[in-house]
Short mmCIF file of C-alpha atoms in Angstrom, two decimals:
data_model
loop_
_atom_site.label_atom_id
_atom_site.label_comp_id
_atom_site.label_asym_id
_atom_site.label_seq_id
_atom_site.Cartn_x
_atom_site.Cartn_y
_atom_site.Cartn_z
CA MET A 136 3.17 125.04 241.03
CA GLN A 137 4.31 122.14 238.90
CA LYS A 138 1.98 119.76 240.80
CA LYS A 139 -0.98 122.13 240.28
CA ASN A 140 -0.20 122.29 236.53
CA ARG A 141 -0.25 118.52 236.32
CA VAL A 142 -3.62 118.41 238.06
CA LEU A 143 -4.97 121.08 235.78
CA TRP A 144 -3.90 119.24 232.62
CA CYS A 145 -5.42 116.00 233.90
CA VAL A 146 -8.70 117.75 234.59
CA ILE A 147 -8.68 119.44 231.15
CA ALA A 148 -7.93 116.16 229.38
CA LEU A 149 -10.73 114.38 231.22
CA ALA A 150 -13.16 117.23 230.48
CA LEU A 151 -12.30 117.13 226.77
CA PHE A 152 -12.83 113.40 226.65
CA LEU A 153 -16.13 113.68 228.40
CA GLY A 154 -17.07 116.55 226.12
CA MET A 155 -16.33 114.52 223.03
CA GLY A 156 -18.51 111.69 224.37
CA ILE A 157 -21.44 114.04 225.01
CA ALA A 158 -21.12 115.82 221.71
CA GLY A 159 -20.82 112.48 219.94
CA LYS A 160 -24.34 111.50 220.83
CA ALA A 161 -25.54 113.27 217.70
CA GLN A 162 -23.27 110.92 215.73
CA ALA A 163 -24.62 107.80 217.52
CA ILE A 164 -21.49 107.51 219.70
CA GLU A 165 -22.18 105.80 223.05
CA PHE A 166 -20.10 106.87 226.00
CA LYS A 167 -19.53 104.18 228.66
CA ALA A 168 -17.85 104.48 232.04
CA ARG A 169 -16.62 101.63 234.28
CA GLY A 170 -14.70 101.78 237.48
CA ILE A 171 -13.23 100.01 240.50
CA TRP A 172 -12.99 101.75 243.89
CA SER A 173 -10.78 99.97 246.44
CA MET A 174 -10.28 100.86 250.12
CA GLY A 175 -7.91 98.69 252.10
CA TYR A 176 -6.67 98.38 255.68
CA GLY A 177 -3.88 96.04 256.65
CA VAL A 178 -1.59 95.08 259.49
CA GLY A 179 1.43 92.86 259.21
CA ASP A 180 5.20 92.43 258.89
CA PRO A 181 6.02 91.27 255.34
CA SER A 182 9.78 91.36 255.82
CA LEU A 183 11.72 88.06 255.78
CA THR A 184 14.72 89.59 257.59
CA GLN A 185 14.70 91.13 261.04
CA ASP A 186 18.20 92.68 261.15
CA VAL A 187 21.44 92.70 259.16
CA THR A 188 24.99 92.98 260.42
CA THR A 189 27.68 94.40 258.12
CA LYS A 190 31.27 94.84 259.40
CA GLY A 191 30.03 94.68 263.00
CA ASP A 192 27.28 97.25 262.42
CA LYS A 193 23.89 95.74 263.23
CA LYS A 194 20.83 97.40 261.78
CA LYS A 195 17.11 96.59 261.94
CA VAL A 196 15.77 96.33 258.40
CA ASN A 197 11.97 95.93 258.79
CA ASN A 198 11.18 99.48 259.82
CA ASP A 199 8.00 99.90 257.77
CA ASP A 200 4.70 100.68 259.43
CA LYS A 201 2.86 97.62 260.63
CA PHE A 202 -0.53 99.25 259.81
CA VAL A 203 -1.38 100.84 256.48
CA ALA A 204 -4.57 102.38 255.12
CA ARG A 205 -4.67 102.86 251.34
CA GLN A 206 -7.08 103.56 248.52
CA ARG A 207 -7.10 103.30 244.72
CA VAL A 208 -9.52 104.15 241.93
CA LEU A 209 -9.44 102.73 238.43
CA LEU A 210 -11.66 104.58 235.90
CA PHE A 211 -12.35 103.17 232.44
CA LEU A 212 -13.90 105.44 229.77
CA ASP A 213 -15.04 104.01 226.38
CA ALA A 214 -16.28 106.00 223.39
CA VAL A 215 -18.15 103.43 221.28
CA ALA A 216 -19.22 104.28 217.76
CA SER A 217 -20.18 100.71 216.88
CA GLU A 218 -19.07 97.12 217.45
CA ASN A 219 -16.38 97.89 214.86
CA LEU A 220 -14.96 101.12 216.28
CA MET A 221 -14.21 102.42 219.78
CA GLY A 222 -11.63 104.34 221.80
CA GLY A 223 -10.64 103.40 225.34
CA LEU A 224 -9.04 105.29 228.20
CA GLN A 225 -8.04 104.13 231.70
CA LEU A 226 -7.05 106.46 234.56
CA LYS A 227 -5.48 105.25 237.75
CA LEU A 228 -5.87 107.41 240.91
CA GLY A 229 -3.41 106.18 243.48
CA PRO A 230 -2.61 104.03 245.25
CA GLN A 231 -2.76 106.64 247.98
CA ASP A 232 -1.51 105.76 251.42
CA TRP A 233 -3.59 107.77 253.88
CA GLY A 234 -1.61 110.63 255.28
CA LYS A 235 1.15 110.58 252.63
CA ALA A 236 1.67 114.10 251.27
CA ARG A 237 3.41 113.26 248.00
CA GLN A 238 0.50 110.94 247.11
CA GLY A 239 -2.03 113.70 247.78
CA SER A 240 -3.61 112.09 250.81
CA ALA A 241 -2.23 114.22 253.66
CA LEU A 242 -4.11 116.90 255.54
CA GLY A 243 -6.28 118.81 253.09
CA ALA A 244 -5.81 116.25 250.31
CA ASP A 245 -4.27 119.00 248.18
CA GLY A 246 -2.17 116.84 245.88
CA THR A 247 -2.76 114.19 243.24
CA ASN A 248 -1.53 110.85 242.11
CA ILE A 249 -3.20 110.37 238.71
CA LYS A 250 -1.72 108.13 236.02
CA LEU A 251 -2.82 107.36 232.51
CA THR A 252 -2.51 103.56 232.18
CA GLN A 253 -4.41 102.88 228.97
CA ALA A 254 -5.28 104.88 225.87
CA TYR A 255 -6.08 102.89 222.74
CA LEU A 256 -8.05 102.73 219.50
CA GLN A 257 -9.88 99.56 218.64
CA TRP A 258 -11.39 98.93 215.20
CA ALA A 259 -12.23 96.19 212.68
CA VAL A 260 -10.97 96.19 209.12
CA PRO A 261 -14.07 96.63 206.89
CA GLN A 262 -15.51 93.57 205.28
CA THR A 263 -13.15 91.23 207.22
CA ASP A 264 -12.87 89.45 210.54
CA LEU A 265 -9.59 91.21 211.29
CA LYS A 266 -9.61 93.32 214.48
CA MET A 267 -7.01 95.91 215.39
CA LYS A 268 -6.07 97.46 218.74
CA MET A 269 -3.36 100.11 218.93
CA GLY A 270 -2.03 102.35 221.65
CA LEU A 271 -1.36 102.02 225.41
CA GLN A 272 -3.19 98.85 226.37
CA TYR A 273 -3.26 95.88 228.72
CA PHE A 274 -2.51 92.39 227.60
CA SER A 275 -1.08 89.17 228.96
CA MET A 276 0.84 86.45 227.14
CA PRO A 277 -1.30 83.26 226.96
CA ASN A 278 -1.01 81.25 230.13
CA ALA A 279 -2.59 78.57 232.30
CA ALA A 280 -2.03 77.17 235.81
CA GLY A 281 -0.69 79.99 237.90
CA GLY A 282 -0.77 83.06 235.67
CA SER A 283 1.75 84.58 233.27
CA ALA A 284 5.42 84.04 234.07
CA VAL A 285 6.52 86.32 231.24
CA PHE A 286 4.34 89.41 230.60
CA ASP A 287 1.11 90.74 232.13
CA THR A 288 0.71 94.51 232.22
CA GLN A 289 0.17 97.58 230.06
CA ALA A 290 2.44 98.61 227.19
CA ALA A 291 2.44 100.55 223.92
CA ALA A 292 1.55 98.06 221.22
CA VAL A 293 -0.30 97.20 218.02
CA VAL A 294 -2.35 94.01 218.25
CA ALA A 295 -4.07 92.28 215.30
CA ASN A 296 -6.53 89.44 215.89
CA TYR A 297 -8.12 87.24 213.21
CA ALA A 298 -10.63 84.44 213.77
CA PHE A 299 -10.49 81.80 211.00
CA ASN A 300 -13.46 80.03 212.53
CA SER A 301 -14.84 79.21 215.98
CA ASN A 302 -11.93 76.84 216.65
CA VAL A 303 -8.85 78.58 215.27
CA GLY A 304 -7.59 82.13 215.58
CA LEU A 305 -4.37 84.04 215.17
CA THR A 306 -3.07 87.06 217.09
CA ALA A 307 0.00 89.10 216.12
CA LEU A 308 1.48 92.00 218.07
CA TRP A 309 4.30 94.48 218.10
CA MET A 310 5.13 95.95 221.49
CA ARG A 311 7.65 98.67 222.42
CA PRO A 312 8.15 98.65 226.23
CA PHE A 313 11.31 100.91 226.14
CA ASN A 314 12.53 103.65 223.83
CA ASP A 315 14.09 107.15 224.00
CA ASN A 316 14.97 106.97 227.72
CA TYR A 317 18.78 107.17 227.43
CA SER A 318 20.16 110.65 228.00
CA GLY A 319 23.63 109.89 226.60
CA GLY A 320 27.07 109.45 228.09
CA ASN A 321 27.90 107.13 230.93
CA TYR A 322 25.20 105.80 233.21
CA ASN A 323 25.56 103.97 236.54
CA GLY A 324 29.05 102.73 235.75
CA ILE A 325 27.95 101.37 232.34
CA LEU A 326 30.46 102.97 229.94
CA SER A 327 29.16 104.63 226.79
CA SER A 328 30.01 107.71 224.75
CA GLU A 329 26.92 107.57 222.57
CA GLY A 330 24.31 110.28 222.25
CA ALA A 331 20.88 110.49 223.76
CA ASN A 332 18.12 108.13 222.56
CA TYR A 333 20.60 106.03 220.54
CA LEU A 334 20.09 102.24 220.45
CA ASP A 335 17.86 102.34 223.53
CA ASN A 336 14.74 100.67 222.21
CA MET A 337 13.29 97.27 223.08
CA ASP A 338 10.89 95.82 220.52
CA LEU A 339 8.96 92.57 220.91
CA PHE A 340 6.94 90.68 218.29
CA ALA A 341 4.53 87.91 219.17
CA LEU A 342 2.35 85.38 217.47
CA THR A 343 -0.29 83.34 219.29
CA LEU A 344 -2.42 80.56 217.85
CA PRO A 345 -5.49 79.91 220.04
CA LEU A 346 -7.02 76.51 219.30
CA THR A 347 -10.37 75.97 221.00
CA PHE A 348 -12.32 72.72 220.83
CA ASP A 349 -14.97 71.12 222.96
CA GLY A 350 -13.49 71.13 226.46
CA ILE A 351 -9.90 71.71 225.23
CA LYS A 352 -7.97 74.96 224.68
CA ILE A 353 -4.32 75.12 223.56
CA THR A 354 -2.55 78.39 222.70
CA PRO A 355 1.03 77.99 221.48
CA TRP A 356 2.91 81.30 221.22
CA ILE A 357 6.29 82.79 220.50
CA MET A 358 7.71 86.22 221.25
CA PRO A 359 11.07 87.10 219.70
CA GLY A 360 12.50 90.59 220.02
CA MET A 361 15.56 92.80 220.25
CA MET A 362 17.03 95.07 222.92
CA GLY A 363 19.50 97.90 222.14
CA ARG A 364 22.72 98.18 224.05
CA ASN A 365 21.59 101.39 225.72
CA THR A 366 18.08 100.21 226.62
CA ASN A 367 19.01 99.63 230.29
CA LYS A 368 20.69 103.04 230.79
CA PHE A 369 18.01 105.03 232.52
CA ASP A 370 16.81 105.38 236.11
CA GLY A 371 13.41 103.69 235.58
CA PHE A 372 15.12 100.51 234.39
CA TRP A 373 17.42 100.18 237.41
CA GLN A 374 15.65 101.97 240.22
CA ASN A 375 12.24 100.37 239.87
CA GLY A 376 10.41 103.45 238.61
CA LEU A 377 8.29 101.59 236.10
CA GLY A 378 5.24 100.86 238.28
CA ASP A 379 5.06 97.27 236.95
CA GLY A 380 7.97 94.95 236.50
CA TYR A 381 11.62 95.11 237.50
CA PRO A 382 13.60 94.39 234.31
CA ALA A 383 16.98 94.98 235.95
CA VAL A 384 16.20 91.94 238.14
CA THR A 385 14.25 89.69 235.75
CA LEU A 386 16.27 90.18 232.48
CA TYR A 387 19.77 89.85 233.89
CA PRO A 388 21.61 87.11 235.82
CA TYR A 389 22.80 89.27 238.70
CA LEU A 390 20.71 90.64 241.57
CA ASN A 391 19.83 94.31 241.82
CA LYS A 392 22.23 96.26 244.12
CA ILE A 393 20.87 99.73 243.38
CA GLY A 394 19.83 101.75 246.41
CA GLY A 395 22.22 100.08 248.88
CA GLY A 396 20.91 96.53 248.42
CA HIS A 397 22.92 93.37 248.25
CA GLY A 398 23.44 90.78 245.51
CA LEU A 399 26.16 89.37 243.33
CA ASN A 400 29.45 91.14 244.07
CA VAL A 401 29.36 92.81 240.65
CA GLN A 402 31.57 95.80 239.91
CA GLN A 403 29.87 97.03 236.73
CA LEU A 404 28.39 95.75 233.49
CA GLY A 405 30.89 96.16 230.67
CA ASN A 406 30.18 97.62 227.23
CA THR A 407 29.44 95.57 224.14
CA SER A 408 30.12 95.94 220.45
CA LYS A 409 26.71 94.55 219.59
CA THR A 410 24.10 97.11 218.54
CA TYR A 411 21.15 94.90 219.52
CA GLY A 412 20.77 91.73 221.56
CA LYS A 413 18.25 89.01 220.88
CA VAL A 414 15.44 88.13 223.31
CA PHE A 415 12.98 85.29 222.92
CA TRP A 416 10.11 83.67 224.81
CA ALA A 417 7.75 80.82 223.95
CA GLY A 418 4.94 78.98 225.68
CA ILE A 419 2.29 76.29 225.33
CA PRO A 420 -0.63 76.54 227.80
CA PHE A 421 -3.18 73.74 227.95
CA LYS A 422 -6.64 73.88 229.55
CA ILE A 423 -8.84 70.74 229.62
CA THR A 424 -12.39 70.89 231.00
CA ALA A 425 -13.84 68.06 228.86
CA MET A 426 -13.87 65.72 231.84
CA ASP A 427 -16.06 67.92 234.00
CA PRO A 428 -16.04 68.16 237.06
CA TRP A 429 -12.31 67.74 236.58
CA ASN A 430 -10.18 70.71 235.45
CA PHE A 431 -6.63 70.23 234.13
CA GLU A 432 -4.18 73.01 233.37
CA LEU A 433 -0.56 72.81 232.16
CA ASP A 434 1.79 75.58 231.05
CA LEU A 435 5.31 75.24 229.55
CA ASN A 436 7.54 78.32 229.04
CA TYR A 437 11.05 79.10 227.80
CA GLY A 438 12.94 82.42 227.78
CA PHE A 439 16.28 83.69 226.46
CA VAL A 440 18.14 87.04 226.72
CA GLU A 441 21.39 87.32 224.76
CA GLU A 442 24.59 88.44 226.42
CA MET A 443 25.07 92.20 226.07
CA GLY A 444 28.34 92.79 227.90
CA ARG A 445 30.20 90.90 230.58
CA PHE A 446 30.86 91.82 234.18
CA ASP A 447 33.51 91.27 236.86
CA VAL A 448 32.25 89.57 240.03
CA ILE A 449 34.29 89.21 243.23
CA LYS A 450 34.51 85.68 244.59
CA ARG A 451 34.20 84.97 248.35
CA ASN A 452 34.44 88.73 249.06
CA ASP A 453 38.11 88.59 248.12
CA ALA A 454 39.00 91.49 245.84
CA SER A 455 41.95 89.57 244.50
CA ASP A 456 39.74 86.75 243.29
CA VAL A 457 37.69 88.11 240.37
CA VAL A 458 35.66 86.11 237.83
CA ARG A 459 34.35 87.40 234.50
CA GLY A 460 30.62 86.65 234.23
CA SER A 461 28.18 86.66 231.30
CA SER A 462 24.98 88.73 231.16
CA GLN A 463 23.15 86.04 229.21
CA ARG A 464 20.08 84.57 230.86
CA GLN A 465 17.93 81.65 229.68
CA GLY A 466 15.76 79.07 231.37
CA TRP A 467 12.44 77.21 231.37
CA LEU A 468 9.38 76.69 233.57
CA ALA A 469 6.62 74.03 233.84
CA LYS A 470 3.53 74.53 236.02
CA ALA A 471 0.32 72.58 236.46
CA LEU A 472 -3.02 72.58 238.25
CA VAL A 473 -5.62 69.83 238.84
CA GLU A 474 -9.04 70.64 240.33
CA TYR A 475 -12.28 68.75 241.07
CA LYS A 476 -15.56 70.59 241.49
CA LEU A 477 -17.79 69.66 244.40
CA ASP A 478 -21.11 71.16 245.56
CA TRP A 479 -19.44 72.90 248.55
CA GLY A 480 -16.08 73.84 247.04
CA VAL A 481 -13.30 73.12 244.55
CA PRO A 482 -10.32 71.20 245.95
CA GLY A 483 -7.13 71.13 243.92
CA VAL A 484 -3.41 70.57 243.81
CA PHE A 485 -0.83 72.60 241.91
CA GLY A 486 2.89 72.72 241.38
CA TRP A 487 5.72 74.08 239.32
CA TYR A 488 9.44 73.59 238.51
CA ALA A 489 11.76 76.20 237.03
CA SER A 490 15.37 75.91 236.01
CA GLY A 491 17.98 77.45 238.33
CA ASP A 492 21.50 78.82 238.25
CA ASP A 493 24.21 76.13 237.96
CA GLY A 494 26.83 77.91 240.07
CA ASN A 495 28.92 79.12 237.09
CA VAL A 496 28.61 82.84 236.33
CA LYS A 497 30.81 82.50 233.24
CA ASN A 498 27.95 80.99 231.23
CA GLY A 499 25.30 83.39 232.53
CA SER A 500 22.12 82.56 234.41
CA GLU A 501 19.94 79.49 233.93
CA ARG A 502 16.87 81.15 235.47
CA MET A 503 14.03 81.96 233.02
CA PRO A 504 13.91 85.72 232.26
CA SER A 505 10.70 87.75 232.29
CA ILE A 506 9.56 91.32 231.62
CA CYS A 507 6.58 91.68 233.97
CA ALA A 508 5.29 88.39 235.37
CA TYR A 509 2.27 88.00 237.55
CA GLY A 510 2.10 84.46 238.90
CA ASN A 511 -1.13 83.78 240.85
CA PHE A 512 -0.90 80.33 242.42
CA THR A 513 -0.72 82.06 245.83
CA SER A 514 -1.67 85.49 247.24
CA PHE A 515 1.24 86.48 249.51
CA PHE A 516 4.22 85.40 247.40
CA GLY A 517 1.90 85.73 244.43
CA ASP A 518 -0.96 87.72 242.93
CA GLY A 519 -3.79 85.30 243.46
CA ASN A 520 -6.49 87.28 245.25
CA MET A 521 -7.64 90.76 244.31
CA ALA A 522 -4.27 91.82 242.84
CA TRP A 523 -4.25 94.70 245.31
CA SER A 524 -3.46 95.22 248.98
CA PRO A 525 -3.12 97.92 251.62
CA ALA A 526 0.67 97.88 251.31
CA LEU A 527 3.00 97.12 248.43
CA ASN A 528 4.98 94.51 250.31
CA PHE A 529 1.88 92.68 251.54
CA MET A 530 1.55 90.97 248.16
CA ASP A 531 3.42 90.07 245.01
CA LYS A 532 6.70 89.05 246.56
CA SER A 533 7.45 86.38 244.05
CA LEU A 534 5.78 86.40 240.68
CA SER A 535 7.91 84.83 238.02
CA TYR A 536 8.77 81.48 239.69
CA ALA A 537 12.32 81.84 238.32
CA GLY A 538 14.82 79.62 240.17
CA THR A 539 12.14 77.94 242.29
CA TRP A 540 9.98 74.80 242.50
CA GLY A 541 6.81 74.37 244.49
CA ILE A 542 3.86 72.21 245.38
CA GLY A 543 0.58 73.19 246.98
CA ALA A 544 -2.98 72.24 247.83
CA GLN A 545 -6.08 74.41 248.03
CA VAL A 546 -9.80 74.43 248.42
CA LYS A 547 -11.49 77.41 246.83
CA ASP A 548 -15.10 78.63 246.55
CA ILE A 549 -16.00 77.08 249.90
CA SER A 550 -19.51 78.31 250.64
CA PHE A 551 -21.99 77.37 253.34
CA VAL A 552 -23.61 80.80 253.60
CA GLU A 553 -25.09 82.74 250.72
CA ASP A 554 -22.75 85.43 249.29
CA LEU A 555 -19.86 84.27 251.50
CA LYS A 556 -16.94 82.27 250.00
CA HIS A 557 -13.61 81.08 251.40
CA VAL A 558 -10.22 79.93 250.04
CA VAL A 559 -7.76 77.80 252.03
CA ARG A 560 -4.31 77.28 250.53
CA VAL A 561 -0.92 75.85 251.56
CA ALA A 562 2.14 75.95 249.31
CA TYR A 563 5.82 75.09 249.74
CA TRP A 564 8.41 77.05 247.82
CA GLY A 565 11.80 75.47 247.19
CA GLY A 566 14.88 76.67 245.29
CA THR A 567 16.57 75.25 242.18
CA ASN A 568 19.66 77.52 242.30
CA SER A 569 22.98 75.92 243.15
CA PRO A 570 24.25 76.69 246.71
CA SER A 571 27.66 77.37 245.16
CA MET A 572 26.22 80.66 243.87
CA VAL A 573 26.55 82.02 247.42
CA LYS A 574 30.33 82.42 246.98
CA TYR A 575 29.66 85.17 244.40
CA MET A 576 27.37 87.15 246.75
CA ASP A 577 28.51 90.27 248.62
CA HIS A 578 26.52 89.60 251.78
CA ALA A 579 24.85 86.78 253.71
CA ASN A 580 21.59 88.63 253.29
CA ALA A 581 21.85 88.85 249.45
CA TRP A 582 19.04 86.30 249.04
CA ASP A 583 16.54 88.92 250.34
CA SER A 584 17.64 91.68 247.95
CA THR A 585 14.89 90.94 245.38
CA SER A 586 12.15 89.55 247.66
CA ASN A 587 9.80 92.33 246.59
CA LEU A 588 11.09 92.63 243.03
CA SER A 589 9.25 90.09 240.86
CA ASP A 590 11.77 87.23 241.03
CA GLY A 591 11.27 86.90 244.77
CA PRO A 592 13.90 85.74 247.32
CA TYR A 593 16.88 83.94 245.77
CA LEU A 594 16.39 80.34 246.91
CA THR A 595 19.08 77.68 246.62
CA THR A 596 18.35 73.96 246.70
CA ASN A 597 18.93 74.12 250.46
CA ASP A 598 16.32 76.85 251.08
CA GLY A 599 12.54 76.94 251.32
CA MET A 600 9.46 78.88 252.32
CA LEU A 601 6.00 77.64 253.45
CA GLU A 602 3.07 79.90 252.55
CA VAL A 603 -0.45 79.78 253.98
CA ASN A 604 -3.40 81.81 252.58
CA LEU A 605 -6.85 82.14 254.14
CA ILE A 606 -9.24 84.32 252.16
CA SER A 607 -12.91 85.18 252.79
CA SER A 608 -15.06 87.19 250.38
CA TYR A 609 -18.48 88.57 251.25
CA LYS A 610 -20.75 90.22 248.73
CA ILE A 611 -22.36 93.09 250.69
CA TYR A 612 -24.23 94.35 247.62
CA GLU A 613 -24.22 93.25 243.99
CA ASN A 614 -21.34 95.60 243.24
CA LEU A 615 -19.66 95.85 246.69
CA GLU A 616 -17.34 93.14 248.09
CA MET A 617 -15.56 92.83 251.40
CA ASN A 618 -12.40 90.71 251.06
CA VAL A 619 -10.52 89.52 254.16
CA GLU A 620 -7.12 87.85 253.76
CA LEU A 621 -4.78 86.27 256.30
CA GLY A 622 -1.33 85.26 255.09
CA TYR A 623 1.72 83.67 256.66
CA VAL A 624 5.13 82.66 255.26
CA ALA A 625 7.36 80.43 257.35
CA ASN A 626 11.01 81.21 256.55
CA PHE A 627 13.24 78.11 256.03
CA MET A 628 16.32 79.85 254.55
CA ASP A 629 19.32 77.67 255.34
CA SER A 630 21.64 79.60 257.67
CA SER A 631 24.59 77.25 257.09
CA THR A 632 24.41 77.92 253.37
CA TRP A 633 24.25 81.74 253.63
CA LYS A 634 26.35 82.49 256.70
CA LYS A 635 29.69 81.66 255.12
CA ASP A 636 32.94 82.75 256.79
CA TYR A 637 33.99 85.12 254.00
CA ASN A 638 35.88 88.35 254.43
CA ASP A 639 33.41 90.91 255.94
CA PHE A 640 30.51 88.82 254.56
CA GLY A 641 28.08 89.93 257.28
CA SER A 642 25.17 88.10 258.86
CA TYR A 643 21.41 88.37 259.28
CA THR A 644 18.49 87.33 261.49
CA LYS A 645 15.63 85.83 259.55
CA GLN A 646 11.97 85.95 260.50
CA ASP A 647 8.60 84.76 259.30
CA ALA A 648 6.29 87.14 257.36
CA TRP A 649 2.59 87.64 258.12
CA LYS A 650 -0.32 89.89 257.18
CA ALA A 651 -3.97 90.48 257.90
CA GLN A 652 -5.91 92.79 255.56
CA VAL A 653 -9.39 93.79 254.60
CA VAL A 654 -10.30 95.43 251.28
CA PHE A 655 -13.67 96.96 250.36
CA GLN A 656 -14.08 97.02 246.59
CA TYR A 657 -16.88 98.70 244.64
CA GLN A 658 -17.03 97.72 241.01
CA PHE A 659 -19.41 98.76 238.27
#
């Protein structure tokens, strides 16, 4: 009954919006619809671990289906009064795995999986060049060379943009990703006696200064903010119920152990007397196209999350050897891309280096924090193809680059046949985290705990991965594309580093990951 009510309300809301658009014609309001239909079919094994042994109990861990069929629909609805005033709405239907009842795609298709992902008002201040956008909206912090390593998704925000001239602009925003989610009392071992919705907001404020000249674009930006001491005390924060981003993994120094996973041998996060903790990010992306056919991109980032409570972590799986760790996290990242355009394709090289943990939990983590990163250098460990796949684990394994370094080569836009293009890419992922961090882990397989949770597998300086992407895109019609992707990740995790002889530390069998997928996408 509850599911039917949700469907009914969604239908009523959509009908009202459409009705307003139709009625508005008398007031010169133009109603526009855009959409993306995606149908994908994939086969593969994206797991990096074959089996795990804990206290003599050996279990296979990659039990997911090897074949998945999935669909998704994105529908954009705009009510445009003029170039100075409009309202926008985005609905997301799915993703729906074929045959899955709770997603509404089982026999009879009698369920639903509809989400409201954007709902905003956009307007210009009269007699000025100041433009405002407020509500649930999509935005990405300025970036170059490999996508955003900090924030790239939808959130509730107010954004103001002003163009001084054709070369200089200024954008300011206030974003509230979390608020009023805490139900009061203790949560998940985090002690608190405070009431519901108290000190549980996170507010971010950003300024960007886009500077655009002939063949050169530089956009320095800063994003300070604050996070209440109860912000992290709700299920969506810890159990990955947000849809985008995994803040429990990317904002804190310890790995996520919720749901039976492994990570730092943390007992619980202690309380803090601070009401709010400071967070801060900054970046300077450069794009240089003045020397065409050369293209140069460089991006520098820094992030900081203040300590909000300390935690006890067991050392070498010995309950009598406990160290007090800090929840502070701060670090930096540099990434670059160089390309050269040819008639038949665009060859290029890219690389990045991010700070890593120094092996001392007392001073927190040295990996750069993020909120919702979407790195796109690659398309198996990253988000560099269509940003969608037939299965969740087939893409987006590592997005933030935190605690890693890498180097790669690619040739994109290879075309010898009309409407058919190819991308060939090879990239090596290495780690910048100290191998001595392993002594704080609760299992030899702890490195794999966050492989699908934004920060990717936890790589020490002894570990590595080699990724290969082969992508072909064929334009069947003007608005219909068939995208075929083959991906492979060779697993070079160092067994001698992770299979330590600790008390009941466990063991694992690693494996390579692979996928083959085809996605049909209709866009209008």
